[in-house]
mmCIF file of C-alpha atoms in Angstrom:
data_model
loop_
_atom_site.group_PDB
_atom_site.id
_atom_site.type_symbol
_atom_site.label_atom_id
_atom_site.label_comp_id
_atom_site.label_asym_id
_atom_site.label_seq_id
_atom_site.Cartn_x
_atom_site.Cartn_y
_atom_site.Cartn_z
ATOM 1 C CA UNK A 269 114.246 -37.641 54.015
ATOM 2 C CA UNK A 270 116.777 -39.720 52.071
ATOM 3 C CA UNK A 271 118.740 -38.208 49.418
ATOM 4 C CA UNK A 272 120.826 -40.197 47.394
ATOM 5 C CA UNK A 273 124.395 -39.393 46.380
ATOM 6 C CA UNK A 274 124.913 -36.670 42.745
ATOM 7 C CA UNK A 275 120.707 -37.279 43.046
ATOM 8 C CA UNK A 276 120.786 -32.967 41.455
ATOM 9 C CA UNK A 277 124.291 -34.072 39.073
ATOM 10 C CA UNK A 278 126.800 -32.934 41.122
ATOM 11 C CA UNK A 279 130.247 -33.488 40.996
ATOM 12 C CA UNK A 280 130.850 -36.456 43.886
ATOM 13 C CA UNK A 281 133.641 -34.909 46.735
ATOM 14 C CA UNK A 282 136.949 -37.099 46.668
ATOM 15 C CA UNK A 283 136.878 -38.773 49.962
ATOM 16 C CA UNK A 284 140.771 -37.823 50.528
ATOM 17 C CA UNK A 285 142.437 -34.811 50.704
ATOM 18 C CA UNK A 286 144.357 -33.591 47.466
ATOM 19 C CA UNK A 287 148.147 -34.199 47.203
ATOM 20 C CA UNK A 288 150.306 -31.147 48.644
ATOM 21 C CA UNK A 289 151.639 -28.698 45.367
ATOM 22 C CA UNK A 290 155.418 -28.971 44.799
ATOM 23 C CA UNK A 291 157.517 -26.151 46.015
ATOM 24 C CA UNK A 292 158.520 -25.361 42.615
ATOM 25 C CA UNK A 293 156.497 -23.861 40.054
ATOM 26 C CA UNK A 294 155.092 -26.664 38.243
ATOM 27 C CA UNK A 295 155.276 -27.361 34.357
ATOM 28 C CA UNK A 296 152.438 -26.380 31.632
ATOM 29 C CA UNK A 297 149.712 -28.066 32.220
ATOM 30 C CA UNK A 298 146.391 -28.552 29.942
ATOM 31 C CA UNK A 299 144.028 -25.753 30.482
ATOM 32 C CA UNK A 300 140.144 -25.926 28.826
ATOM 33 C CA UNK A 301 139.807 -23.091 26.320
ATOM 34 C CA UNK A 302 137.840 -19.934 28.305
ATOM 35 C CA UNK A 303 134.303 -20.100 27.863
ATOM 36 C CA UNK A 304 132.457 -17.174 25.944
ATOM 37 C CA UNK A 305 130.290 -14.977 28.671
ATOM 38 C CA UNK A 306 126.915 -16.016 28.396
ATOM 39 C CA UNK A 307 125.153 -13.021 30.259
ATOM 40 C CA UNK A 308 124.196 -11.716 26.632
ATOM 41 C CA UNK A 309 122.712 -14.441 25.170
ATOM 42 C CA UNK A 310 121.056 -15.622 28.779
ATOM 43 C CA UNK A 311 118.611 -13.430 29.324
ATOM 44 C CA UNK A 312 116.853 -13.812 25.953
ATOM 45 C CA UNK A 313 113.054 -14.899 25.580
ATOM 46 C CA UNK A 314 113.413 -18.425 24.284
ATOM 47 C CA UNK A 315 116.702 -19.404 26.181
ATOM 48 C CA UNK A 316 115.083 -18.084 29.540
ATOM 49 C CA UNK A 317 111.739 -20.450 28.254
ATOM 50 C CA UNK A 318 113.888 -23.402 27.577
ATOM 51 C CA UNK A 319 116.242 -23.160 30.566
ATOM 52 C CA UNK A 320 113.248 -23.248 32.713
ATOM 53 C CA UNK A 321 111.256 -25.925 30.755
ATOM 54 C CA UNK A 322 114.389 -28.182 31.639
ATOM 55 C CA UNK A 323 114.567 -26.753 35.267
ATOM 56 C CA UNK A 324 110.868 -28.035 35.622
ATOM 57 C CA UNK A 325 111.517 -31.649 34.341
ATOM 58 C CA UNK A 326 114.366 -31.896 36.567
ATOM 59 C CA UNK A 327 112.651 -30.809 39.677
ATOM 60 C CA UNK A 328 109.669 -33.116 38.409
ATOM 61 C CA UNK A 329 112.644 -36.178 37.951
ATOM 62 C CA UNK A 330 114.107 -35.144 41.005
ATOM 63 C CA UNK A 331 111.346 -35.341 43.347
ATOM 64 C CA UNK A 332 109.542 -38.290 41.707
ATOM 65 C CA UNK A 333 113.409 -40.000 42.019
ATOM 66 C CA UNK A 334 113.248 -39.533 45.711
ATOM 67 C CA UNK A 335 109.861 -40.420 46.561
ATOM 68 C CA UNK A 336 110.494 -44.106 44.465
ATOM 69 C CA UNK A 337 113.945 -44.417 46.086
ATOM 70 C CA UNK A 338 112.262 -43.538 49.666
ATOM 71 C CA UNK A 339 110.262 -46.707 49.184
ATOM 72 C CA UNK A 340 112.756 -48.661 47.615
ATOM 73 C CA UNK A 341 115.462 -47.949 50.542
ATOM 74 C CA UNK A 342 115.535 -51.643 51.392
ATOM 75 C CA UNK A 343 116.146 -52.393 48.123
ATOM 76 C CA UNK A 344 119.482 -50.605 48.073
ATOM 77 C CA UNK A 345 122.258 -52.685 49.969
ATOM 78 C CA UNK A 346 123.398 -53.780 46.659
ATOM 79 C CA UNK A 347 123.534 -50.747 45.130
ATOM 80 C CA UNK A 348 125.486 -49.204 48.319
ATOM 81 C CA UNK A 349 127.772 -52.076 48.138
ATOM 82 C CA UNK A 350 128.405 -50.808 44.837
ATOM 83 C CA UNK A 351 129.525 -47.074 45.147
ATOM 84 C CA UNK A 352 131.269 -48.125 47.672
ATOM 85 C CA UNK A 353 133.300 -50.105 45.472
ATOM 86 C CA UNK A 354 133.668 -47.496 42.773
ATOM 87 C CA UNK A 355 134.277 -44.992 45.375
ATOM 88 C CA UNK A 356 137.491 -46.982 46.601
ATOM 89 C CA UNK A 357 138.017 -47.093 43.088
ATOM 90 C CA UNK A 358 138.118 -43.621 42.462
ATOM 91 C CA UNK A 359 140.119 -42.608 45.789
ATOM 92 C CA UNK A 360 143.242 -45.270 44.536
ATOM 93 C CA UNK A 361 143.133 -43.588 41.192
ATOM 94 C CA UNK A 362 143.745 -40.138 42.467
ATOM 95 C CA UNK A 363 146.623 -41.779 44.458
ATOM 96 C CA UNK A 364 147.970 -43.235 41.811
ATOM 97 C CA UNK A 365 147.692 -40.113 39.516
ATOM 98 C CA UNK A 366 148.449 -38.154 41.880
ATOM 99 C CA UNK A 367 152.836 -38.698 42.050
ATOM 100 C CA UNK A 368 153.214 -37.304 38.752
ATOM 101 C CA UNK A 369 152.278 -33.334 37.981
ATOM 102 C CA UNK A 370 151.427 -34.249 34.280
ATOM 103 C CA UNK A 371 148.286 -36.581 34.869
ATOM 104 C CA UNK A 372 146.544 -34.422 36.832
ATOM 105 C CA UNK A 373 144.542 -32.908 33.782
ATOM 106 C CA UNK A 374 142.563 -36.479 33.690
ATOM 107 C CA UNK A 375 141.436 -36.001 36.508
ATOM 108 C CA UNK A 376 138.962 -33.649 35.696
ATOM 109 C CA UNK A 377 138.002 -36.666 32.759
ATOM 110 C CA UNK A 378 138.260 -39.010 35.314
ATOM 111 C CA UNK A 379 135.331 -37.066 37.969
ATOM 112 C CA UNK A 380 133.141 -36.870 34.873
ATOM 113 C CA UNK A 381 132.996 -40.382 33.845
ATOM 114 C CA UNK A 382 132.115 -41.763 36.966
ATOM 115 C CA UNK A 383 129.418 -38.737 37.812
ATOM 116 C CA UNK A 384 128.128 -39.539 34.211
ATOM 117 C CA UNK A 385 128.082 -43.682 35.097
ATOM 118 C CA UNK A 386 126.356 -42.829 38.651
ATOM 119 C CA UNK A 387 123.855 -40.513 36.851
ATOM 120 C CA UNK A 388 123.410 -43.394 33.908
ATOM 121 C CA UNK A 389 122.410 -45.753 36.480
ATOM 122 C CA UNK A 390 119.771 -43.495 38.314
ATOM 123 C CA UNK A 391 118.157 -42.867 34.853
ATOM 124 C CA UNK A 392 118.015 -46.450 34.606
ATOM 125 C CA UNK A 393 116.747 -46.918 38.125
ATOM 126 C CA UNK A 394 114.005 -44.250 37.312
ATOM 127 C CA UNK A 395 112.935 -45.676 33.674
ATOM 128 C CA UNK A 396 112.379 -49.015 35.312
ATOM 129 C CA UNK A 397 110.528 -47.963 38.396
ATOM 130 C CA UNK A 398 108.170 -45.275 35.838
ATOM 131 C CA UNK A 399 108.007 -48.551 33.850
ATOM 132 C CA UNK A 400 106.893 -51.030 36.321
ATOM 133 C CA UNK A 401 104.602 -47.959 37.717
ATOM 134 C CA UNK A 402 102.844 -47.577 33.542
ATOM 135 C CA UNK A 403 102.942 -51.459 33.356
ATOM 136 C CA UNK A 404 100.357 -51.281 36.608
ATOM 137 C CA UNK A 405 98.473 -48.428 35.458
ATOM 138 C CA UNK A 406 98.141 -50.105 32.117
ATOM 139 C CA UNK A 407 96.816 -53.603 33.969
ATOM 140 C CA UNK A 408 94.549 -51.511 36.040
ATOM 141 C CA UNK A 409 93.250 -49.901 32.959
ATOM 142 C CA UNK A 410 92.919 -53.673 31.605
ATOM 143 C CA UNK A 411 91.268 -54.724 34.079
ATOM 144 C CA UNK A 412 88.854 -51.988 34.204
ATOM 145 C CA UNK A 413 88.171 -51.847 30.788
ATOM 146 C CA UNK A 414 87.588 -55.446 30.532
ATOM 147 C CA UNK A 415 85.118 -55.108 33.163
ATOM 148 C CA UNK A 416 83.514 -52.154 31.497
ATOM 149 C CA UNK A 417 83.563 -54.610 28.508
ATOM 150 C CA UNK A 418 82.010 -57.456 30.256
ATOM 151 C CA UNK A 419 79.048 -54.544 32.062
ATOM 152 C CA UNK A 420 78.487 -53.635 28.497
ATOM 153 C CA UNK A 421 78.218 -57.143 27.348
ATOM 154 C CA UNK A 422 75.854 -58.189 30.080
ATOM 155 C CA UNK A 423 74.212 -54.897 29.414
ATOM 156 C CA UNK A 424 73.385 -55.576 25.321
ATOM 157 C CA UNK A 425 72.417 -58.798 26.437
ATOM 158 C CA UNK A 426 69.336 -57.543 29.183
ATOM 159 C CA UNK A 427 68.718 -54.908 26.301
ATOM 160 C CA UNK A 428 68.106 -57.245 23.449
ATOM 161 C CA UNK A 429 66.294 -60.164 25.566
ATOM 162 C CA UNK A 430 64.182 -57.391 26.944
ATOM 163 C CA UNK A 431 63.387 -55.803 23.106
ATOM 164 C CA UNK A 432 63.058 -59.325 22.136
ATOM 165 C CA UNK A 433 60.027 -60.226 24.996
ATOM 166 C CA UNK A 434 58.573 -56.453 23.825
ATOM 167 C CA UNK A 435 58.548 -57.840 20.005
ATOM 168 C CA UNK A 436 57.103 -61.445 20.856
ATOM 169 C CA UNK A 437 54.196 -59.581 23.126
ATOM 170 C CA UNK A 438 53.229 -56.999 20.163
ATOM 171 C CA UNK A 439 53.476 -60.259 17.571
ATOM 172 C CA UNK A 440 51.265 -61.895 20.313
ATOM 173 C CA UNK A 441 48.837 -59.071 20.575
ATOM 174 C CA UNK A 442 48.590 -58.813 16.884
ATOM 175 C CA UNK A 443 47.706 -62.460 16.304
ATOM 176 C CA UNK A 444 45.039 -62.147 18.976
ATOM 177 C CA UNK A 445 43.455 -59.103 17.147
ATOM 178 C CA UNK A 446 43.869 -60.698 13.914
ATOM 179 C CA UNK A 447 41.509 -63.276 15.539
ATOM 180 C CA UNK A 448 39.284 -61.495 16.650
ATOM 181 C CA UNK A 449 38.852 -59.578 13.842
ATOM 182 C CA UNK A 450 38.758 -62.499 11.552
ATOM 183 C CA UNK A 451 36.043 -64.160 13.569
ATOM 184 C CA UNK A 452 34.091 -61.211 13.351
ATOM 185 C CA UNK A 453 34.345 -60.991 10.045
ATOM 186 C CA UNK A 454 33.618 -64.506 9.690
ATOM 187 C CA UNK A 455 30.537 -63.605 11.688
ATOM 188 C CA UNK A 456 29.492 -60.683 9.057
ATOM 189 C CA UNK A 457 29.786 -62.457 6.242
ATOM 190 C CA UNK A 458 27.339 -65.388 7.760
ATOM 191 C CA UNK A 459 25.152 -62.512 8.518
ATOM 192 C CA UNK A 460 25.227 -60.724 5.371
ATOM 193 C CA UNK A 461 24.949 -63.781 3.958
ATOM 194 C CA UNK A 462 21.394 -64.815 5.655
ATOM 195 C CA UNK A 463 20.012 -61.577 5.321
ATOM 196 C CA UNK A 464 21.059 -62.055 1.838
ATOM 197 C CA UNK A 465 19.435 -64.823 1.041
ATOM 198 C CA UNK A 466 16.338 -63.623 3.126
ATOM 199 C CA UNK A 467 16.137 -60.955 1.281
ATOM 200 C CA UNK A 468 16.361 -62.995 -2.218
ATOM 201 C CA UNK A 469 13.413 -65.260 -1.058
ATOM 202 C CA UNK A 470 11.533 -62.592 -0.458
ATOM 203 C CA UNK A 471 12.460 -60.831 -3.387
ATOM 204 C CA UNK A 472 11.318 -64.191 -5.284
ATOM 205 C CA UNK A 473 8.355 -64.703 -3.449
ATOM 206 C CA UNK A 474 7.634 -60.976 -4.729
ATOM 207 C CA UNK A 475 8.037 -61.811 -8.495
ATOM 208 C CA UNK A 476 5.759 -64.501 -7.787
ATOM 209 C CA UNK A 477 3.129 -62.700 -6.632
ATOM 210 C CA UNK A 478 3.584 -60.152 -9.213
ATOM 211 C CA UNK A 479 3.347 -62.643 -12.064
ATOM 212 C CA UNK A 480 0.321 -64.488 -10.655
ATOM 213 C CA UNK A 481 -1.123 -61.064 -10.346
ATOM 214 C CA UNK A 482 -0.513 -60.458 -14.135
ATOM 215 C CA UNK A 483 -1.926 -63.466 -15.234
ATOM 216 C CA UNK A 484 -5.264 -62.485 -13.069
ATOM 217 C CA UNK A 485 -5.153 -64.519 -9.863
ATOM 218 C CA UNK A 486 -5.695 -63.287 -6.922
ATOM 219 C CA UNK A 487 -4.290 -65.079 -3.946
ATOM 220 C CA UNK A 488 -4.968 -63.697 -0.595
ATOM 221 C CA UNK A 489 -2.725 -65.824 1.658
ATOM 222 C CA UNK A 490 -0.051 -64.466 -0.355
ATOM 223 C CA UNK A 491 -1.273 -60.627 0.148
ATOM 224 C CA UNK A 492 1.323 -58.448 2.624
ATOM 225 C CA UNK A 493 -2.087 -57.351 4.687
ATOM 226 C CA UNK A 494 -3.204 -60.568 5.340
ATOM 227 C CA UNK A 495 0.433 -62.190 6.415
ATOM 228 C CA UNK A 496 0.188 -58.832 8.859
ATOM 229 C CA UNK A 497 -2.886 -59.191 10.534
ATOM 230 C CA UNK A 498 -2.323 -62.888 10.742
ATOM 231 C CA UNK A 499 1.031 -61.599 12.400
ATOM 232 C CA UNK A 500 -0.940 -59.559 14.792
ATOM 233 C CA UNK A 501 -3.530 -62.127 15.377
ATOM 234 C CA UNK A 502 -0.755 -64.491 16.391
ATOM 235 C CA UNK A 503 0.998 -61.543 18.860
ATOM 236 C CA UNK A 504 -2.663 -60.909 20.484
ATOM 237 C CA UNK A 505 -2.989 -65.367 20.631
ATOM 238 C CA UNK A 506 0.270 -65.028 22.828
ATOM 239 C CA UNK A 507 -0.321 -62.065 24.763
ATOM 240 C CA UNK A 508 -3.874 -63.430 25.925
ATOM 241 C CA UNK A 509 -2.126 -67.328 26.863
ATOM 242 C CA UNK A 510 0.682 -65.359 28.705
ATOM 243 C CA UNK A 511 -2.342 -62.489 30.988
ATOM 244 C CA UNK A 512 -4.169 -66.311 31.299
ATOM 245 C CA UNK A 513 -1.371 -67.697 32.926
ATOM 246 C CA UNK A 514 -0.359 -64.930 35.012
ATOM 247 C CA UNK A 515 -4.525 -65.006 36.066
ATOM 248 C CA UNK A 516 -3.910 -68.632 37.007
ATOM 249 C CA UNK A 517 -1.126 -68.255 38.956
ATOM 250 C CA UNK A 518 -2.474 -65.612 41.032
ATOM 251 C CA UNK A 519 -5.967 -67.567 41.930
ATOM 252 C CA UNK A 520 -4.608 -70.461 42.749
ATOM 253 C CA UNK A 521 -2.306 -68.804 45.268
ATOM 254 C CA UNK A 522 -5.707 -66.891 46.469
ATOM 255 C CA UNK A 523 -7.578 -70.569 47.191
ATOM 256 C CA UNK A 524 -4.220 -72.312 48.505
ATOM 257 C CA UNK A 525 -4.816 -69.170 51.222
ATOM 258 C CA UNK A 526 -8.424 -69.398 51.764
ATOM 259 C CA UNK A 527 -8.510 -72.843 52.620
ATOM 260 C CA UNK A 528 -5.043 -72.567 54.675
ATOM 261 C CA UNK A 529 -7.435 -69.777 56.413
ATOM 262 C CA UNK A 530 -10.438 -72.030 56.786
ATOM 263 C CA UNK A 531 -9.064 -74.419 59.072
ATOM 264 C CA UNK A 532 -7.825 -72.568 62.546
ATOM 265 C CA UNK A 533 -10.924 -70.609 61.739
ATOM 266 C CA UNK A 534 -13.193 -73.777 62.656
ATOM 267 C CA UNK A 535 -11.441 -74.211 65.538
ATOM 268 C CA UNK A 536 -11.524 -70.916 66.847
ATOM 269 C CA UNK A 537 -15.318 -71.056 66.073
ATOM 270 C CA UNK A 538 -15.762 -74.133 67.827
ATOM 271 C CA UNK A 539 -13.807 -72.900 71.184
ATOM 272 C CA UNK A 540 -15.428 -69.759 71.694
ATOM 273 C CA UNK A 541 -18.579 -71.588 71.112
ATOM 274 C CA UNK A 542 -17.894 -73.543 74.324
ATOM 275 C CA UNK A 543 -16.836 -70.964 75.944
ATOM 276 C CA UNK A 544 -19.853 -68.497 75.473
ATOM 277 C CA UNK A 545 -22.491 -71.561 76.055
ATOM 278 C CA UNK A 546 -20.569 -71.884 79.571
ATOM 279 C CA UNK A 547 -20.926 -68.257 80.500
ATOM 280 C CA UNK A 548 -24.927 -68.112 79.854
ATOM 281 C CA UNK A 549 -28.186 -69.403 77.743
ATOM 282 C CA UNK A 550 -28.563 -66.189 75.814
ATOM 283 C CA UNK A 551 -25.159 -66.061 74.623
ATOM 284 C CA UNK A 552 -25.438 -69.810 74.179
ATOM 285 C CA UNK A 553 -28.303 -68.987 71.519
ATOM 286 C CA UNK A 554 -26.769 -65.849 69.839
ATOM 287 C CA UNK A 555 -23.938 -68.497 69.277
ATOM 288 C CA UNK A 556 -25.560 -70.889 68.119
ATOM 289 C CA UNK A 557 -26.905 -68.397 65.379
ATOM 290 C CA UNK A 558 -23.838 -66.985 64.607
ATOM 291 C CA UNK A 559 -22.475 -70.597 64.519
ATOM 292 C CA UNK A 560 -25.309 -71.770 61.899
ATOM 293 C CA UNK A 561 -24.978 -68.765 59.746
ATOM 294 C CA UNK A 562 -21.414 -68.745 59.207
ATOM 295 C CA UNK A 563 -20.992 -72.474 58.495
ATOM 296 C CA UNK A 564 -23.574 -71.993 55.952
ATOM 297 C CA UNK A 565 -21.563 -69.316 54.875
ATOM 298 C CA UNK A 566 -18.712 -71.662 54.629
ATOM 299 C CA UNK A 567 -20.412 -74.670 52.004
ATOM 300 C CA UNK A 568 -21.826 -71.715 49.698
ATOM 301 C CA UNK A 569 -18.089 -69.997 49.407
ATOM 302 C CA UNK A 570 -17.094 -73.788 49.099
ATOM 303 C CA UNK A 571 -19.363 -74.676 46.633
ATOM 304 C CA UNK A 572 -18.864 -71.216 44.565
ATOM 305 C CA UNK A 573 -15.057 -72.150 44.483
ATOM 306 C CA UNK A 574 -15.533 -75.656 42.925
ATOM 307 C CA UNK A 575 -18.001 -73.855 40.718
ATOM 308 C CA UNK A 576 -15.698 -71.618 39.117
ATOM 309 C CA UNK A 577 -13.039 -74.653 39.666
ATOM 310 C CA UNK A 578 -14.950 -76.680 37.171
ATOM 311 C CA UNK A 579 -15.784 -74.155 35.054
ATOM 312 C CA UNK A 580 -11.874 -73.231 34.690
ATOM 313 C CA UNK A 581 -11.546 -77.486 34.090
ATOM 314 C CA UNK A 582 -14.512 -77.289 31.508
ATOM 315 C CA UNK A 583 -13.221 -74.532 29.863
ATOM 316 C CA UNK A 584 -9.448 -75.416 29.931
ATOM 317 C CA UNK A 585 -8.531 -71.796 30.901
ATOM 318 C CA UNK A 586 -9.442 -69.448 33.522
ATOM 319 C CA UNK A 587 -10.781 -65.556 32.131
ATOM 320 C CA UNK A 588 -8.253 -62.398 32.609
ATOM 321 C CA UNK A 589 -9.138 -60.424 35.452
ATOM 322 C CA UNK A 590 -10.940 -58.467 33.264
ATOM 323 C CA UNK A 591 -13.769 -60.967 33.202
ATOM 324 C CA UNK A 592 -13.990 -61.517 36.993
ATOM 325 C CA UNK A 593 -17.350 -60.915 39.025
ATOM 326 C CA UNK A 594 -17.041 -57.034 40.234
ATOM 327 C CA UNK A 595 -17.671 -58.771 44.228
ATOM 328 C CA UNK A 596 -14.727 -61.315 43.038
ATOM 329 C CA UNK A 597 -11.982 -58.439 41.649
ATOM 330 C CA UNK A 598 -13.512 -56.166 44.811
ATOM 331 C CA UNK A 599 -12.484 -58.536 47.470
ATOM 332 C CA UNK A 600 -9.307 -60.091 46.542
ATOM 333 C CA UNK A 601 -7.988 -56.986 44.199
ATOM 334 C CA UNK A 602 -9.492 -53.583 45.202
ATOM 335 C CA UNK A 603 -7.206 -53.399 48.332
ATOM 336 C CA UNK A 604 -3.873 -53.253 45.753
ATOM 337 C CA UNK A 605 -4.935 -49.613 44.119
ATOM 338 C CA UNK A 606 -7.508 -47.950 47.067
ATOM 339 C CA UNK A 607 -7.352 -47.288 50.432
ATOM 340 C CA UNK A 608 -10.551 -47.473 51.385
ATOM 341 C CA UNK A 609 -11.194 -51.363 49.896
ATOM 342 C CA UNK A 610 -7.543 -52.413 52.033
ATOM 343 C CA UNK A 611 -9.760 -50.702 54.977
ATOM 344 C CA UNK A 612 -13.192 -52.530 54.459
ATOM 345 C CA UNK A 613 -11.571 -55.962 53.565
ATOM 346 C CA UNK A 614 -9.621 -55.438 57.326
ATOM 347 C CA UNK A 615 -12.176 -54.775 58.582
ATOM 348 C CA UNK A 616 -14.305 -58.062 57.212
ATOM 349 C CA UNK A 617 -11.281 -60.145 58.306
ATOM 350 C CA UNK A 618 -11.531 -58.576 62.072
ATOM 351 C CA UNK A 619 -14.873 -59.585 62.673
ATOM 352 C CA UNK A 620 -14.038 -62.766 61.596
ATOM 353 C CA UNK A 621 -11.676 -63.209 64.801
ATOM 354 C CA UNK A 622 -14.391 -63.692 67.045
ATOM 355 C CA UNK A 623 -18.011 -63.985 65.963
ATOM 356 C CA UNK A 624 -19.898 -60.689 67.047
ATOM 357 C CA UNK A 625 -16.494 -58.887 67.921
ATOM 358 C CA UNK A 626 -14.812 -55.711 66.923
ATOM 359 C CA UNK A 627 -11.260 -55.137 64.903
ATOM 360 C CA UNK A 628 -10.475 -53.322 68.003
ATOM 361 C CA UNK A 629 -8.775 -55.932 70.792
ATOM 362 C CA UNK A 630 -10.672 -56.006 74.284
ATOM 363 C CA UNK A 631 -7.455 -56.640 75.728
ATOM 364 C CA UNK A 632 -3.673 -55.493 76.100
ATOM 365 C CA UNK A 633 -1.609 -57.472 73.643
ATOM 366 C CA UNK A 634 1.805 -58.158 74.526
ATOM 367 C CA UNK A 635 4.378 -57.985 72.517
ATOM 368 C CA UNK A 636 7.106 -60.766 70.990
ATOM 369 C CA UNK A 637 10.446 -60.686 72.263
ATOM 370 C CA UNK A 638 13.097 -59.460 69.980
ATOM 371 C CA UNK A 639 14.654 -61.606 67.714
ATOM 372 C CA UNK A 640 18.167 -61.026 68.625
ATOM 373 C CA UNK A 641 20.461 -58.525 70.139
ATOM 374 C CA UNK A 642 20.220 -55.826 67.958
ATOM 375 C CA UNK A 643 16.271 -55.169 68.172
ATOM 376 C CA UNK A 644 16.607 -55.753 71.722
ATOM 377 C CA UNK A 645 19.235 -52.988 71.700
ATOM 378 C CA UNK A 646 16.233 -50.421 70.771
ATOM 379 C CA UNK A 647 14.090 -50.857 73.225
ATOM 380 C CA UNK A 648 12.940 -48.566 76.217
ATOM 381 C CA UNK A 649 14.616 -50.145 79.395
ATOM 382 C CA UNK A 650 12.115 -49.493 82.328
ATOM 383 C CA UNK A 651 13.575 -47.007 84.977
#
């Protein structure tokens, strides 16, 4: 580690040796007056505390001194050039003072002037470097603190824009409910008002009645029993159009189906017909009968439906269900709420298949394929 020269303040060595004494005793010379003994006074509490208070900032100078001058070693060809210089310096002077016996008392002067200069200049040399060292501390700082300043800046700014979009959303939300509760009041008031003046025409209408009753007439289409049954009368008017309609509805889907049913039933009539009369005469003339009876069968159901057709046209309404023929409600309406009539009609319907047959099929009766994958999916594959 590089040390520089009196870097602890010690007295430089003179780069010669000193002059040889003279033989003879030499003259007075200048003596420094004899120190008091400080072994007394040394060991007390505060000069003990102070003398190592300045030991500390030395070692702390010291050390700090050879750490900058380590990195400054380059820097210090100059400087060397220097004490060389004043060391040349102070070797001639010796030299010189040296012939004569009465100037060697400055000498002693002489050693401590140019220790003192040398120690001058590393203070110097120190204060600058701790300088230059604060002056980039204190730019860091700068630095730092303007960026803390400008973090802080950018910071306020995202705070207030944000409080300010929280403010304009409440003001927003407030007008909206405002609104809304203005319209509704709005709407209030228009109701309060019509009930309001409802309630004043009626309340007229009342004093009217009242006086006309005073002065002894007697108006019935004014009475509250007569505006309520011709309230009720009105209610039962539009609760008989709406059953009529409903009663309409439903028998004109029943005749749209009957006569849908009527014609594949002819045909089916007429082919087994020709099929029986080829198999035999007998069959040929149970046919025939069955034939004859059912198609006058057919112009009687025919002619009962235009009947009640007419009738409907005559009357410009059909009756409720309540007013249809028992055989009318038992055929096309008993099978909805009993058993038995959903039998019985079947039944009817089965023999009307084949004339003289049974609701029971004489034969196996295949099924339809399925529809698509997923019925077919359920059936029974045959082993």
């Amino acid at each position: 580690m590089f040390r520089p020269p009196n870097a602890f303040g010690a007295p430089p060595r003179p780069l010669q040796p000193p002059p040889p004494r003279p033989l003879q005793p030499p003259p007075w010379q200048w003596q420094q007056p004899p120190q008091p003994s400080t072994a007394v006074s040394f060991w007390q509490r505060d000069n003990v505390r102070d003398h190592v208070k300045r030991l500390q900032e030395t070692v702390e100078v010291s050390s700090a001194l050879i750490n900058e001058l380590e990195e400054i070693a380059t820097t210090r060809n100059s400087g060397d050039a220097v004490a060389q210089e004043s060391d040349l310096s102070s070797t001639k002077l010796p030299s010189e003072f040296g012939d004569s016996s009465e100037d060697m008392p400055l000498r002693h002067f002489v050693e401590l002037a140019r220790s003192m200069g040398e120690r001058s200049a590393m203070v110097r040399l120190a204060q600058k470097l701790q300088k230059a060292k604060r002056n980039k501390r204190w730019r860091k700082r700068k630095r730092k603190h303007v960026a803390e300043l400008f973090e802080k800046e950018r910071a306020d700014y995202d705070r207030i824009d944000h409080e300010a979009d929280e403010w304009r959303a409440k003001q927003i939300a407030k007008d909206i409910a405002k609104r809304k509760v203005e319209s509704m009041q709005q709407i209030a008031r228009k109701k309060v008002n019509e009930e309001r003046k409802r309630l004043e025409s009626e309340e007229l209408r009342s004093i009217r009645v009242q006086k006309m009753k005073k002065q002894g007439h007697f108006l019935p289409e004014e009475d509250d029993k007569y505006l309520e049954r011709v309230k009720a009368a009105v209610e039962a008017e539009e609760r008989q159009a709406a059953t009529a309609a409903r009663t309409d509805a439903v028998k004109d889907a029943i005749l749209t189906a009957e006569e849908s049913r009527k014609a594949p039933q002819n045909e089916n009539h007429h082919e087994d017909a020709s099929e029986q009369f080829k198999s035999g005469p007998i069959e040929d003339k149970n046919l025939r009968d069955v034939g004859i009876s059912e198609k006058n069968d057919q112009p009687s159901q025919k002619t009962e439906h235009g009947g009640h057709k007419v009738e409907g046209k005559g009357h410009g309404h059909h009756d409720p269900i309540s007013n249809l023929p028992f055989e009318f409600y038992h055929y096309y309406h008993g099978s909805s709420y009993d058993m038995g009539t959903l039998i019985e009609v079947r039944r009817m319907w089965d023999s009307f298949i084949r004339p003289g047959g049974s609701h029971i099929p004489g034969h196996w009766v295949q099924p339809r394929p399925p529809s698509d994958e997923v019925w077919a999916s359920y059936l029974v594959q045959p082993k």
